[in-house]
């Protein structure tokens, strides 16, 4: 680490000691393409970096041609965020599980959810509730939402009418602002491209079997230790890694 980063770390440690346990760390950014920003509480927007730890309540926005992938630390469920999207990520930790709620204000996201974990995507028009599935959500501020089922089952609720339908693989659910719900057979041409799966662009975040990141992704910070002092040390190590990415 450079001397400049060491000085920054020295200045940041007191703040870390004060606020390390004030907010829930719920996910880690694994891929960035283009420009993306995050807003935490009432702070001004800041550039998002690979390896950054997401807290509950963080707002993420992507610019033109941008893409962000992140992994939740409790069960390795993944969230992919396409260009010109804006979301707020919320998580409530209960034992070793995080109940996740994604507020999609606009844009396109892909959720790859592991089994037996609560995961919900909400827009101004719809709520998509899942337990173990893979799907895209396309939210248009003018018309409504489209849910493209890839694996598992998604229950789609229209918040205007209160109607519900189940979305299976190969089916697209359309939830309109007038309260209507309908399903159609998915057209592959309408399915967004997942840049994290593009072989010519993917640069994986390498995680060894027994590494610190691997244990965090598997079990969260409780996978490191139940001792608060060791958790603090873990956060300091992650901060060092984040600084080295700048």
JSON list of C-alpha atoms in Angstrom, two decimals:
[
{"chain": "A", "resi": 1, "resn": "UNK", "atom": "CA", "xyz": [0.00, 0.00, 0.00]},
{"chain": "A", "resi": 2, "resn": "UNK", "atom": "CA", "xyz": [1.35, 3.43, -0.89]},
{"chain": "A", "resi": 3, "resn": "UNK", "atom": "CA", "xyz": [2.28, 6.01, 1.73]},
{"chain": "A", "resi": 4, "resn": "UNK", "atom": "CA", "xyz": [-0.74, 8.08, 0.68]},
{"chain": "A", "resi": 5, "resn": "UNK", "atom": "CA", "xyz": [-3.10, 5.18, 1.27]},
{"chain": "A", "resi": 6, "resn": "UNK", "atom": "CA", "xyz": [-1.49, 4.49, 4.63]},
{"chain": "A", "resi": 7, "resn": "UNK", "atom": "CA", "xyz": [-2.18, 8.07, 5.68]},
{"chain": "A", "resi": 8, "resn": "UNK", "atom": "CA", "xyz": [-5.77, 7.73, 4.50]},
{"chain": "A", "resi": 9, "resn": "UNK", "atom": "CA", "xyz": [-6.14, 4.52, 6.47]},
{"chain": "A", "resi": 10, "resn": "UNK", "atom": "CA", "xyz": [-4.79, 6.23, 9.59]},
{"chain": "A", "resi": 11, "resn": "UNK", "atom": "CA", "xyz": [-7.42, 8.93, 9.22]},
{"chain": "A", "resi": 12, "resn": "UNK", "atom": "CA", "xyz": [-10.24, 6.49, 8.49]},
{"chain": "A", "resi": 13, "resn": "UNK", "atom": "CA", "xyz": [-9.62, 4.06, 11.37]},
{"chain": "A", "resi": 14, "resn": "UNK", "atom": "CA", "xyz": [-11.26, 6.28, 14.04]},
{"chain": "A", "resi": 15, "resn": "UNK", "atom": "CA", "xyz": [-14.36, 6.61, 11.88]},
{"chain": "A", "resi": 16, "resn": "UNK", "atom": "CA", "xyz": [-14.41, 2.86, 11.29]},
{"chain": "A", "resi": 17, "resn": "UNK", "atom": "CA", "xyz": [-14.20, 2.21, 15.02]},
{"chain": "A", "resi": 18, "resn": "UNK", "atom": "CA", "xyz": [-17.20, 4.49, 15.58]},
{"chain": "A", "resi": 19, "resn": "UNK", "atom": "CA", "xyz": [-19.44, 3.26, 12.78]},
{"chain": "A", "resi": 20, "resn": "UNK", "atom": "CA", "xyz": [-18.36, -0.30, 11.91]},
{"chain": "A", "resi": 21, "resn": "UNK", "atom": "CA", "xyz": [-21.32, -1.84, 13.67]},
{"chain": "A", "resi": 22, "resn": "UNK", "atom": "CA", "xyz": [-23.82, 0.96, 13.10]},
{"chain": "A", "resi": 23, "resn": "UNK", "atom": "CA", "xyz": [-24.92, -0.41, 9.70]},
{"chain": "A", "resi": 24, "resn": "UNK", "atom": "CA", "xyz": [-25.45, -3.84, 8.19]},
{"chain": "A", "resi": 25, "resn": "UNK", "atom": "CA", "xyz": [-22.84, -4.94, 5.66]},
{"chain": "A", "resi": 26, "resn": "UNK", "atom": "CA", "xyz": [-24.88, -7.11, 3.32]},
{"chain": "A", "resi": 27, "resn": "UNK", "atom": "CA", "xyz": [-23.12, -7.45, -0.06]},
{"chain": "A", "resi": 28, "resn": "UNK", "atom": "CA", "xyz": [-19.85, -7.01, -1.93]},
{"chain": "A", "resi": 29, "resn": "UNK", "atom": "CA", "xyz": [-19.34, -5.57, -5.43]},
{"chain": "A", "resi": 30, "resn": "UNK", "atom": "CA", "xyz": [-17.68, -8.17, -7.67]},
{"chain": "A", "resi": 31, "resn": "UNK", "atom": "CA", "xyz": [-17.73, -6.46, -11.07]},
{"chain": "A", "resi": 32, "resn": "UNK", "atom": "CA", "xyz": [-17.88, -2.95, -12.49]},
{"chain": "A", "resi": 33, "resn": "UNK", "atom": "CA", "xyz": [-18.12, -1.91, -16.13]},
{"chain": "A", "resi": 34, "resn": "UNK", "atom": "CA", "xyz": [-18.30, 1.80, -16.92]},
{"chain": "A", "resi": 35, "resn": "UNK", "atom": "CA", "xyz": [-19.39, 4.36, -14.35]},
{"chain": "A", "resi": 36, "resn": "UNK", "atom": "CA", "xyz": [-21.61, 3.68, -11.35]},
{"chain": "A", "resi": 37, "resn": "UNK", "atom": "CA", "xyz": [-22.25, 5.63, -8.14]},
{"chain": "A", "resi": 38, "resn": "UNK", "atom": "CA", "xyz": [-23.61, 4.96, -4.69]},
{"chain": "A", "resi": 39, "resn": "UNK", "atom": "CA", "xyz": [-25.31, 7.21, -2.15]},
{"chain": "A", "resi": 40, "resn": "UNK", "atom": "CA", "xyz": [-25.15, 6.34, 1.55]},
{"chain": "A", "resi": 41, "resn": "UNK", "atom": "CA", "xyz": [-27.54, 8.14, 3.87]},
{"chain": "A", "resi": 42, "resn": "UNK", "atom": "CA", "xyz": [-27.33, 11.87, 3.14]},
{"chain": "A", "resi": 43, "resn": "UNK", "atom": "CA", "xyz": [-23.80, 11.83, 1.76]},
{"chain": "A", "resi": 44, "resn": "UNK", "atom": "CA", "xyz": [-23.08, 13.06, -1.80]},
{"chain": "A", "resi": 45, "resn": "UNK", "atom": "CA", "xyz": [-22.75, 10.44, -4.59]},
{"chain": "A", "resi": 46, "resn": "UNK", "atom": "CA", "xyz": [-19.44, 8.58, -4.79]},
{"chain": "A", "resi": 47, "resn": "UNK", "atom": "CA", "xyz": [-17.92, 6.31, -7.41]},
{"chain": "A", "resi": 48, "resn": "UNK", "atom": "CA", "xyz": [-18.52, 2.60, -6.91]},
{"chain": "A", "resi": 49, "resn": "UNK", "atom": "CA", "xyz": [-15.45, 0.33, -6.88]},
{"chain": "A", "resi": 50, "resn": "UNK", "atom": "CA", "xyz": [-14.90, -3.41, -7.21]},
{"chain": "A", "resi": 51, "resn": "UNK", "atom": "CA", "xyz": [-14.58, -4.93, -3.74]},
{"chain": "A", "resi": 52, "resn": "UNK", "atom": "CA", "xyz": [-16.78, -2.26, -2.13]},
{"chain": "A", "resi": 53, "resn": "UNK", "atom": "CA", "xyz": [-19.02, -3.41, 0.74]},
{"chain": "A", "resi": 54, "resn": "UNK", "atom": "CA", "xyz": [-22.70, -2.53, 0.35]},
{"chain": "A", "resi": 55, "resn": "UNK", "atom": "CA", "xyz": [-24.68, -1.49, 3.43]},
{"chain": "A", "resi": 56, "resn": "UNK", "atom": "CA", "xyz": [-28.44, -1.76, 3.90]},
{"chain": "A", "resi": 57, "resn": "UNK", "atom": "CA", "xyz": [-30.03, 1.41, 2.55]},
{"chain": "A", "resi": 58, "resn": "UNK", "atom": "CA", "xyz": [-27.35, 2.15, -0.06]},
{"chain": "A", "resi": 59, "resn": "UNK", "atom": "CA", "xyz": [-28.62, 3.58, -3.36]},
{"chain": "A", "resi": 60, "resn": "UNK", "atom": "CA", "xyz": [-26.81, 2.50, -6.54]},
{"chain": "A", "resi": 61, "resn": "UNK", "atom": "CA", "xyz": [-27.15, 4.16, -9.94]},
{"chain": "A", "resi": 62, "resn": "UNK", "atom": "CA", "xyz": [-25.48, 3.17, -13.20]},
{"chain": "A", "resi": 63, "resn": "UNK", "atom": "CA", "xyz": [-24.63, 5.47, -16.09]},
{"chain": "A", "resi": 64, "resn": "UNK", "atom": "CA", "xyz": [-24.83, 4.80, -19.83]},
{"chain": "A", "resi": 65, "resn": "UNK", "atom": "CA", "xyz": [-23.18, 1.50, -20.87]},
{"chain": "A", "resi": 66, "resn": "UNK", "atom": "CA", "xyz": [-22.44, 0.67, -17.23]},
{"chain": "A", "resi": 67, "resn": "UNK", "atom": "CA", "xyz": [-22.91, -2.65, -15.43]},
{"chain": "A", "resi": 68, "resn": "UNK", "atom": "CA", "xyz": [-22.57, -3.70, -11.78]},
{"chain": "A", "resi": 69, "resn": "UNK", "atom": "CA", "xyz": [-22.58, -7.17, -10.24]},
{"chain": "A", "resi": 70, "resn": "UNK", "atom": "CA", "xyz": [-22.68, -7.83, -6.52]},
{"chain": "A", "resi": 71, "resn": "UNK", "atom": "CA", "xyz": [-22.95, -10.87, -4.24]},
{"chain": "A", "resi": 72, "resn": "UNK", "atom": "CA", "xyz": [-24.78, -11.01, -0.91]},
{"chain": "A", "resi": 73, "resn": "UNK", "atom": "CA", "xyz": [-22.55, -12.15, 1.94]},
{"chain": "A", "resi": 74, "resn": "UNK", "atom": "CA", "xyz": [-24.98, -14.56, 3.59]},
{"chain": "A", "resi": 75, "resn": "UNK", "atom": "CA", "xyz": [-25.87, -16.97, 0.80]},
{"chain": "A", "resi": 76, "resn": "UNK", "atom": "CA", "xyz": [-24.04, -15.77, -2.35]},
{"chain": "A", "resi": 77, "resn": "UNK", "atom": "CA", "xyz": [-27.22, -14.69, -4.09]},
{"chain": "A", "resi": 78, "resn": "UNK", "atom": "CA", "xyz": [-26.25, -12.37, -6.94]},
{"chain": "A", "resi": 79, "resn": "UNK", "atom": "CA", "xyz": [-27.66, -9.11, -8.25]},
{"chain": "A", "resi": 80, "resn": "UNK", "atom": "CA", "xyz": [-26.78, -7.73, -11.70]},
{"chain": "A", "resi": 81, "resn": "UNK", "atom": "CA", "xyz": [-27.56, -4.09, -12.52]},
{"chain": "A", "resi": 82, "resn": "UNK", "atom": "CA", "xyz": [-27.70, -2.89, -16.12]},
{"chain": "A", "resi": 83, "resn": "UNK", "atom": "CA", "xyz": [-27.08, 0.60, -17.48]},
{"chain": "A", "resi": 84, "resn": "UNK", "atom": "CA", "xyz": [-29.20, 3.63, -16.55]},
{"chain": "A", "resi": 85, "resn": "UNK", "atom": "CA", "xyz": [-30.69, 1.89, -13.54]},
{"chain": "A", "resi": 86, "resn": "UNK", "atom": "CA", "xyz": [-31.35, 3.13, -10.02]},
{"chain": "A", "resi": 87, "resn": "UNK", "atom": "CA", "xyz": [-31.95, 0.87, -7.03]},
{"chain": "A", "resi": 88, "resn": "UNK", "atom": "CA", "xyz": [-31.92, 0.91, -3.24]},
{"chain": "A", "resi": 89, "resn": "UNK", "atom": "CA", "xyz": [-30.65, -2.24, -1.53]},
{"chain": "A", "resi": 90, "resn": "UNK", "atom": "CA", "xyz": [-32.14, -3.13, 1.84]},
{"chain": "A", "resi": 91, "resn": "UNK", "atom": "CA", "xyz": [-31.31, -6.08, 4.04]},
{"chain": "A", "resi": 92, "resn": "UNK", "atom": "CA", "xyz": [-32.39, -7.18, 7.49]},
{"chain": "A", "resi": 93, "resn": "UNK", "atom": "CA", "xyz": [-30.14, -9.69, 9.21]},
{"chain": "A", "resi": 94, "resn": "UNK", "atom": "CA", "xyz": [-31.79, -12.44, 11.23]},
{"chain": "A", "resi": 95, "resn": "UNK", "atom": "CA", "xyz": [-29.40, -15.08, 12.66]},
{"chain": "A", "resi": 96, "resn": "UNK", "atom": "CA", "xyz": [-27.20, -16.00, 9.65]},
{"chain": "A", "resi": 97, "resn": "UNK", "atom": "CA", "xyz": [-29.79, -15.03, 7.05]},
{"chain": "A", "resi": 98, "resn": "UNK", "atom": "CA", "xyz": [-30.42, -11.68, 5.38]},
{"chain": "A", "resi": 99, "resn": "UNK", "atom": "CA", "xyz": [-33.94, -10.84, 4.19]},
{"chain": "A", "resi": 100, "resn": "UNK", "atom": "CA", "xyz": [-33.37, -8.80, 1.05]},
{"chain": "A", "resi": 101, "resn": "UNK", "atom": "CA", "xyz": [-35.56, -6.12, -0.51]},
{"chain": "A", "resi": 102, "resn": "UNK", "atom": "CA", "xyz": [-34.54, -4.32, -3.68]},
{"chain": "A", "resi": 103, "resn": "UNK", "atom": "CA", "xyz": [-36.35, -1.09, -4.54]},
{"chain": "A", "resi": 104, "resn": "UNK", "atom": "CA", "xyz": [-36.01, -0.68, -8.29]},
{"chain": "A", "resi": 105, "resn": "UNK", "atom": "CA", "xyz": [-36.75, 2.95, -9.14]},
{"chain": "A", "resi": 106, "resn": "UNK", "atom": "CA", "xyz": [-35.94, 2.47, -12.83]},
{"chain": "A", "resi": 107, "resn": "UNK", "atom": "CA", "xyz": [-33.90, 0.28, -15.15]},
{"chain": "A", "resi": 108, "resn": "UNK", "atom": "CA", "xyz": [-33.03, -3.39, -15.46]},
{"chain": "A", "resi": 109, "resn": "UNK", "atom": "CA", "xyz": [-31.73, -5.91, -12.92]},
{"chain": "A", "resi": 110, "resn": "UNK", "atom": "CA", "xyz": [-31.15, -9.65, -12.76]},
{"chain": "A", "resi": 111, "resn": "UNK", "atom": "CA", "xyz": [-31.60, -11.54, -9.50]},
{"chain": "A", "resi": 112, "resn": "UNK", "atom": "CA", "xyz": [-30.06, -14.98, -9.01]},
{"chain": "A", "resi": 113, "resn": "UNK", "atom": "CA", "xyz": [-31.45, -16.10, -5.68]},
{"chain": "A", "resi": 114, "resn": "UNK", "atom": "CA", "xyz": [-30.35, -19.16, -3.73]},
{"chain": "A", "resi": 115, "resn": "UNK", "atom": "CA", "xyz": [-32.97, -21.43, -2.21]},
{"chain": "A", "resi": 116, "resn": "UNK", "atom": "CA", "xyz": [-34.75, -20.86, 1.10]},
{"chain": "A", "resi": 117, "resn": "UNK", "atom": "CA", "xyz": [-33.83, -17.18, 1.28]},
{"chain": "A", "resi": 118, "resn": "UNK", "atom": "CA", "xyz": [-36.27, -14.28, 1.33]},
{"chain": "A", "resi": 119, "resn": "UNK", "atom": "CA", "xyz": [-35.76, -11.97, -1.64]},
{"chain": "A", "resi": 120, "resn": "UNK", "atom": "CA", "xyz": [-38.11, -9.28, -2.94]},
{"chain": "A", "resi": 121, "resn": "UNK", "atom": "CA", "xyz": [-37.92, -6.75, -5.77]},
{"chain": "A", "resi": 122, "resn": "UNK", "atom": "CA", "xyz": [-40.32, -3.80, -5.58]},
{"chain": "A", "resi": 123, "resn": "UNK", "atom": "CA", "xyz": [-41.11, -1.04, -8.06]},
{"chain": "A", "resi": 124, "resn": "UNK", "atom": "CA", "xyz": [-43.73, 1.69, -8.01]},
{"chain": "A", "resi": 125, "resn": "UNK", "atom": "CA", "xyz": [-46.09, -0.71, -9.81]},
{"chain": "A", "resi": 126, "resn": "UNK", "atom": "CA", "xyz": [-45.12, -4.27, -8.83]},
{"chain": "A", "resi": 127, "resn": "UNK", "atom": "CA", "xyz": [-43.68, -6.59, -6.20]},
{"chain": "A", "resi": 128, "resn": "UNK", "atom": "CA", "xyz": [-41.78, -9.74, -7.24]},
{"chain": "A", "resi": 129, "resn": "UNK", "atom": "CA", "xyz": [-41.38, -12.24, -4.39]},
{"chain": "A", "resi": 130, "resn": "UNK", "atom": "CA", "xyz": [-39.12, -15.27, -4.76]},
{"chain": "A", "resi": 131, "resn": "UNK", "atom": "CA", "xyz": [-37.56, -18.21, -2.95]},
{"chain": "A", "resi": 132, "resn": "UNK", "atom": "CA", "xyz": [-34.80, -19.73, -5.03]},
{"chain": "A", "resi": 133, "resn": "UNK", "atom": "CA", "xyz": [-34.93, -18.50, -8.63]},
{"chain": "A", "resi": 134, "resn": "UNK", "atom": "CA", "xyz": [-33.33, -16.55, -11.47]},
{"chain": "A", "resi": 135, "resn": "UNK", "atom": "CA", "xyz": [-35.13, -13.73, -13.25]},
{"chain": "A", "resi": 136, "resn": "UNK", "atom": "CA", "xyz": [-34.83, -10.32, -14.91]},
{"chain": "A", "resi": 137, "resn": "UNK", "atom": "CA", "xyz": [-36.87, -7.26, -13.94]},
{"chain": "A", "resi": 138, "resn": "UNK", "atom": "CA", "xyz": [-37.31, -4.46, -16.50]},
{"chain": "A", "resi": 139, "resn": "UNK", "atom": "CA", "xyz": [-38.96, -1.38, -15.02]},
{"chain": "A", "resi": 140, "resn": "UNK", "atom": "CA", "xyz": [-40.28, 1.36, -17.29]},
{"chain": "A", "resi": 141, "resn": "UNK", "atom": "CA", "xyz": [-41.43, 4.51, -15.50]},
{"chain": "A", "resi": 142, "resn": "UNK", "atom": "CA", "xyz": [-44.10, 5.19, -18.15]},
{"chain": "A", "resi": 143, "resn": "UNK", "atom": "CA", "xyz": [-45.63, 1.76, -18.81]},
{"chain": "A", "resi": 144, "resn": "UNK", "atom": "CA", "xyz": [-44.83, -0.61, -15.95]},
{"chain": "A", "resi": 145, "resn": "UNK", "atom": "CA", "xyz": [-42.75, -3.75, -15.41]},
{"chain": "A", "resi": 146, "resn": "UNK", "atom": "CA", "xyz": [-41.72, -6.93, -17.19]},
{"chain": "A", "resi": 147, "resn": "UNK", "atom": "CA", "xyz": [-40.51, -10.01, -15.27]},
{"chain": "A", "resi": 148, "resn": "UNK", "atom": "CA", "xyz": [-38.61, -12.59, -17.35]},
{"chain": "A", "resi": 149, "resn": "UNK", "atom": "CA", "xyz": [-38.46, -15.98, -15.64]},
{"chain": "A", "resi": 150, "resn": "UNK", "atom": "CA", "xyz": [-35.28, -17.99, -16.16]},
{"chain": "A", "resi": 151, "resn": "UNK", "atom": "CA", "xyz": [-35.37, -20.55, -13.33]},
{"chain": "A", "resi": 152, "resn": "UNK", "atom": "CA", "xyz": [-37.64, -21.33, -10.40]},
{"chain": "A", "resi": 153, "resn": "UNK", "atom": "CA", "xyz": [-40.81, -19.44, -9.56]},
{"chain": "A", "resi": 154, "resn": "UNK", "atom": "CA", "xyz": [-41.59, -15.74, -9.14]},
{"chain": "A", "resi": 155, "resn": "UNK", "atom": "CA", "xyz": [-44.85, -14.46, -7.63]},
{"chain": "A", "resi": 156, "resn": "UNK", "atom": "CA", "xyz": [-45.70, -11.15, -9.30]},
{"chain": "A", "resi": 157, "resn": "UNK", "atom": "CA", "xyz": [-48.07, -8.74, -7.56]},
{"chain": "A", "resi": 158, "resn": "UNK", "atom": "CA", "xyz": [-49.53, -5.64, -9.19]},
{"chain": "A", "resi": 159, "resn": "UNK", "atom": "CA", "xyz": [-49.69, -3.00, -6.45]},
{"chain": "A", "resi": 160, "resn": "UNK", "atom": "CA", "xyz": [-52.46, -1.06, -8.22]},
{"chain": "A", "resi": 161, "resn": "UNK", "atom": "CA", "xyz": [-55.01, -3.87, -8.57]},
{"chain": "A", "resi": 162, "resn": "UNK", "atom": "CA", "xyz": [-53.71, -6.31, -5.97]},
{"chain": "A", "resi": 163, "resn": "UNK", "atom": "CA", "xyz": [-53.77, -9.16, -8.52]},
{"chain": "A", "resi": 164, "resn": "UNK", "atom": "CA", "xyz": [-51.09, -11.88, -8.46]},
{"chain": "A", "resi": 165, "resn": "UNK", "atom": "CA", "xyz": [-49.67, -14.31, -11.01]},
{"chain": "A", "resi": 166, "resn": "UNK", "atom": "CA", "xyz": [-46.84, -16.87, -10.92]},
{"chain": "A", "resi": 167, "resn": "UNK", "atom": "CA", "xyz": [-44.01, -16.55, -13.43]},
{"chain": "A", "resi": 168, "resn": "UNK", "atom": "CA", "xyz": [-42.30, -19.79, -14.52]},
{"chain": "A", "resi": 169, "resn": "UNK", "atom": "CA", "xyz": [-39.15, -20.29, -16.63]},
{"chain": "A", "resi": 170, "resn": "UNK", "atom": "CA", "xyz": [-39.65, -19.22, -20.24]},
{"chain": "A", "resi": 171, "resn": "UNK", "atom": "CA", "xyz": [-42.54, -16.93, -19.31]},
{"chain": "A", "resi": 172, "resn": "UNK", "atom": "CA", "xyz": [-42.62, -13.13, -19.12]},
{"chain": "A", "resi": 173, "resn": "UNK", "atom": "CA", "xyz": [-45.04, -11.41, -16.78]},
{"chain": "A", "resi": 174, "resn": "UNK", "atom": "CA", "xyz": [-46.21, -7.90, -17.66]},
{"chain": "A", "resi": 175, "resn": "UNK", "atom": "CA", "xyz": [-47.46, -5.68, -14.85]},
{"chain": "A", "resi": 176, "resn": "UNK", "atom": "CA", "xyz": [-48.98, -2.43, -16.09]},
{"chain": "A", "resi": 177, "resn": "UNK", "atom": "CA", "xyz": [-49.64, 0.90, -14.40]},
{"chain": "A", "resi": 178, "resn": "UNK", "atom": "CA", "xyz": [-53.37, 0.50, -15.08]},
{"chain": "A", "resi": 179, "resn": "UNK", "atom": "CA", "xyz": [-53.40, -2.54, -12.74]},
{"chain": "A", "resi": 180, "resn": "UNK", "atom": "CA", "xyz": [-53.50, -5.25, -15.40]},
{"chain": "A", "resi": 181, "resn": "UNK", "atom": "CA", "xyz": [-51.39, -8.42, -15.35]},
{"chain": "A", "resi": 182, "resn": "UNK", "atom": "CA", "xyz": [-50.65, -10.79, -18.22]},
{"chain": "A", "resi": 183, "resn": "UNK", "atom": "CA", "xyz": [-48.18, -13.51, -19.18]},
{"chain": "A", "resi": 184, "resn": "UNK", "atom": "CA", "xyz": [-46.60, -14.26, -22.55]},
{"chain": "A", "resi": 185, "resn": "UNK", "atom": "CA", "xyz": [-43.97, -16.67, -23.79]},
{"chain": "A", "resi": 186, "resn": "UNK", "atom": "CA", "xyz": [-40.53, -15.10, -23.40]},
{"chain": "A", "resi": 187, "resn": "UNK", "atom": "CA", "xyz": [-38.71, -14.02, -26.55]},
{"chain": "A", "resi": 188, "resn": "UNK", "atom": "CA", "xyz": [-34.92, -14.56, -26.27]},
{"chain": "A", "resi": 189, "resn": "UNK", "atom": "CA", "xyz": [-34.42, -11.32, -28.18]},
{"chain": "A", "resi": 190, "resn": "UNK", "atom": "CA", "xyz": [-36.03, -9.42, -25.30]},
{"chain": "A", "resi": 191, "resn": "UNK", "atom": "CA", "xyz": [-33.81, -10.99, -22.61]},
{"chain": "A", "resi": 192, "resn": "UNK", "atom": "CA", "xyz": [-31.04, -8.57, -21.54]},
{"chain": "A", "resi": 193, "resn": "UNK", "atom": "CA", "xyz": [-27.39, -9.60, -21.80]},
{"chain": "A", "resi": 194, "resn": "UNK", "atom": "CA", "xyz": [-25.66, -10.47, -18.55]},
{"chain": "A", "resi": 195, "resn": "UNK", "atom": "CA", "xyz": [-22.18, -8.97, -18.92]},
{"chain": "A", "resi": 196, "resn": "UNK", "atom": "CA", "xyz": [-20.90, -10.96, -15.93]},
{"chain": "A", "resi": 197, "resn": "UNK", "atom": "CA", "xyz": [-21.35, -14.11, -18.02]},
{"chain": "A", "resi": 198, "resn": "UNK", "atom": "CA", "xyz": [-19.65, -12.76, -21.14]},
{"chain": "A", "resi": 199, "resn": "UNK", "atom": "CA", "xyz": [-16.41, -14.72, -21.44]},
{"chain": "A", "resi": 200, "resn": "UNK", "atom": "CA", "xyz": [-14.56, -11.96, -23.27]},
{"chain": "A", "resi": 201, "resn": "UNK", "atom": "CA", "xyz": [-15.34, -9.36, -20.58]},
{"chain": "A", "resi": 202, "resn": "UNK", "atom": "CA", "xyz": [-15.50, -11.33, -17.35]},
{"chain": "A", "resi": 203, "resn": "UNK", "atom": "CA", "xyz": [-12.72, -10.72, -14.84]},
{"chain": "A", "resi": 204, "resn": "UNK", "atom": "CA", "xyz": [-13.69, -12.80, -11.84]},
{"chain": "A", "resi": 205, "resn": "UNK", "atom": "CA", "xyz": [-13.04, -11.76, -8.29]},
{"chain": "A", "resi": 206, "resn": "UNK", "atom": "CA", "xyz": [-10.71, -14.61, -7.35]},
{"chain": "A", "resi": 207, "resn": "UNK", "atom": "CA", "xyz": [-11.62, -16.19, -4.05]},
{"chain": "A", "resi": 208, "resn": "UNK", "atom": "CA", "xyz": [-9.60, -19.11, -2.69]},
{"chain": "A", "resi": 209, "resn": "UNK", "atom": "CA", "xyz": [-11.41, -21.91, -0.86]},
{"chain": "A", "resi": 210, "resn": "UNK", "atom": "CA", "xyz": [-10.24, -20.87, 2.60]},
{"chain": "A", "resi": 211, "resn": "UNK", "atom": "CA", "xyz": [-9.80, -17.15, 1.98]},
{"chain": "A", "resi": 212, "resn": "UNK", "atom": "CA", "xyz": [-11.30, -14.37, 4.06]},
{"chain": "A", "resi": 213, "resn": "UNK", "atom": "CA", "xyz": [-13.64, -13.33, 1.22]},
{"chain": "A", "resi": 214, "resn": "UNK", "atom": "CA", "xyz": [-14.79, -16.93, 0.72]},
{"chain": "A", "resi": 215, "resn": "UNK", "atom": "CA", "xyz": [-15.75, -17.23, 4.38]},
{"chain": "A", "resi": 216, "resn": "UNK", "atom": "CA", "xyz": [-17.56, -13.88, 4.31]},
{"chain": "A", "resi": 217, "resn": "UNK", "atom": "CA", "xyz": [-19.49, -14.81, 1.16]},
{"chain": "A", "resi": 218, "resn": "UNK", "atom": "CA", "xyz": [-20.47, -18.16, 2.67]},
{"chain": "A", "resi": 219, "resn": "UNK", "atom": "CA", "xyz": [-21.38, -17.15, 6.22]},
{"chain": "A", "resi": 220, "resn": "UNK", "atom": "CA", "xyz": [-21.17, -13.36, 6.47]},
{"chain": "A", "resi": 221, "resn": "UNK", "atom": "CA", "xyz": [-19.10, -11.81, 9.25]},
{"chain": "A", "resi": 222, "resn": "UNK", "atom": "CA", "xyz": [-20.34, -14.54, 11.61]},
{"chain": "A", "resi": 223, "resn": "UNK", "atom": "CA", "xyz": [-18.31, -16.96, 9.48]},
{"chain": "A", "resi": 224, "resn": "UNK", "atom": "CA", "xyz": [-15.17, -15.22, 10.71]},
{"chain": "A", "resi": 225, "resn": "UNK", "atom": "CA", "xyz": [-15.90, -15.09, 14.42]},
{"chain": "A", "resi": 226, "resn": "UNK", "atom": "CA", "xyz": [-18.56, -14.20, 16.94]},
{"chain": "A", "resi": 227, "resn": "UNK", "atom": "CA", "xyz": [-15.97, -12.12, 18.78]},
{"chain": "A", "resi": 228, "resn": "UNK", "atom": "CA", "xyz": [-16.55, -8.37, 18.08]},
{"chain": "A", "resi": 229, "resn": "UNK", "atom": "CA", "xyz": [-12.79, -7.73, 18.20]},
{"chain": "A", "resi": 230, "resn": "UNK", "atom": "CA", "xyz": [-12.15, -10.21, 15.40]},
{"chain": "A", "resi": 231, "resn": "UNK", "atom": "CA", "xyz": [-15.01, -8.74, 13.39]},
{"chain": "A", "resi": 232, "resn": "UNK", "atom": "CA", "xyz": [-13.36, -5.33, 13.75]},
{"chain": "A", "resi": 233, "resn": "UNK", "atom": "CA", "xyz": [-10.08, -6.79, 12.50]},
{"chain": "A", "resi": 234, "resn": "UNK", "atom": "CA", "xyz": [-11.92, -8.28, 9.52]},
{"chain": "A", "resi": 235, "resn": "UNK", "atom": "CA", "xyz": [-13.39, -4.89, 8.62]},
{"chain": "A", "resi": 236, "resn": "UNK", "atom": "CA", "xyz": [-9.94, -3.30, 8.85]},
{"chain": "A", "resi": 237, "resn": "UNK", "atom": "CA", "xyz": [-8.51, -5.91, 6.48]},
{"chain": "A", "resi": 238, "resn": "UNK", "atom": "CA", "xyz": [-11.32, -5.33, 3.99]},
{"chain": "A", "resi": 239, "resn": "UNK", "atom": "CA", "xyz": [-10.72, -1.58, 4.23]},
{"chain": "A", "resi": 240, "resn": "UNK", "atom": "CA", "xyz": [-7.05, -2.19, 3.35]},
{"chain": "A", "resi": 241, "resn": "UNK", "atom": "CA", "xyz": [-8.13, -4.19, 0.31]},
{"chain": "A", "resi": 242, "resn": "UNK", "atom": "CA", "xyz": [-10.53, -1.45, -0.78]},
{"chain": "A", "resi": 243, "resn": "UNK", "atom": "CA", "xyz": [-7.77, 1.15, -0.48]},
{"chain": "A", "resi": 244, "resn": "UNK", "atom": "CA", "xyz": [-5.46, -0.98, -2.62]},
{"chain": "A", "resi": 245, "resn": "UNK", "atom": "CA", "xyz": [-8.11, -0.96, -5.39]},
{"chain": "A", "resi": 246, "resn": "UNK", "atom": "CA", "xyz": [-8.07, 2.83, -5.72]}
]
